[in-house]
Amino acid sequence: MLHSRIKDEIKTALRAREALRLSVLRSMLAAFVNELVATKRTPQGELTDEEALAVIARLARQRKDSIEQFRAGGREDLVTIEEAELRVLETYLPQQMPREEIERITREKMAGLNIATKENAGTLMKALMAELKGRADGAVVKGVVDALLA
């Protein structure tokens, strides 16, 4: 399980004195515990792999938002740190689907659901995200849907 793998990798990062990796792994573990508590389970429990991936994806999204904000504020020193943390997080996420593949699946879904206007974009997004869960970034999927329904 991913949750227990992260716990083991904390020990490895400690021994190897990898400060950045250790910091990211510890923040992931803290987020896992927070998720367990939020779902009314004991902090000693373990998340399923799907739940753990959702938490890691959320952490990655937070890093991307921070990078954007720091860049806008001219804080390149903080951008560098956030980018390094994001690279560590991304090693635990599944490979993201290329935009061309998302477009192909979106076209198929549009034909299957008989959707041709922006009014039904919500229905299309819901169907796509259910199918592409974890394999595609929601922002990219929304961009594809908006472009195809424009």
XYZ file of C-alpha atoms in Angstrom, residues 33-43 47 51:
13
model
C -3.355 11.565 8.963
C -5.466 14.693 8.437
C -7.485 12.831 5.803
C -8.001 9.896 8.167
C -9.209 12.225 10.925
C -11.432 14.154 8.486
C -13.093 10.883 7.457
C -13.628 9.994 11.133
C -11.053 7.203 11.280
C -8.213 6.743 13.714
C -4.931 8.505 12.904
C -5.597 5.208 3.538
C -7.368 7.914 -1.194
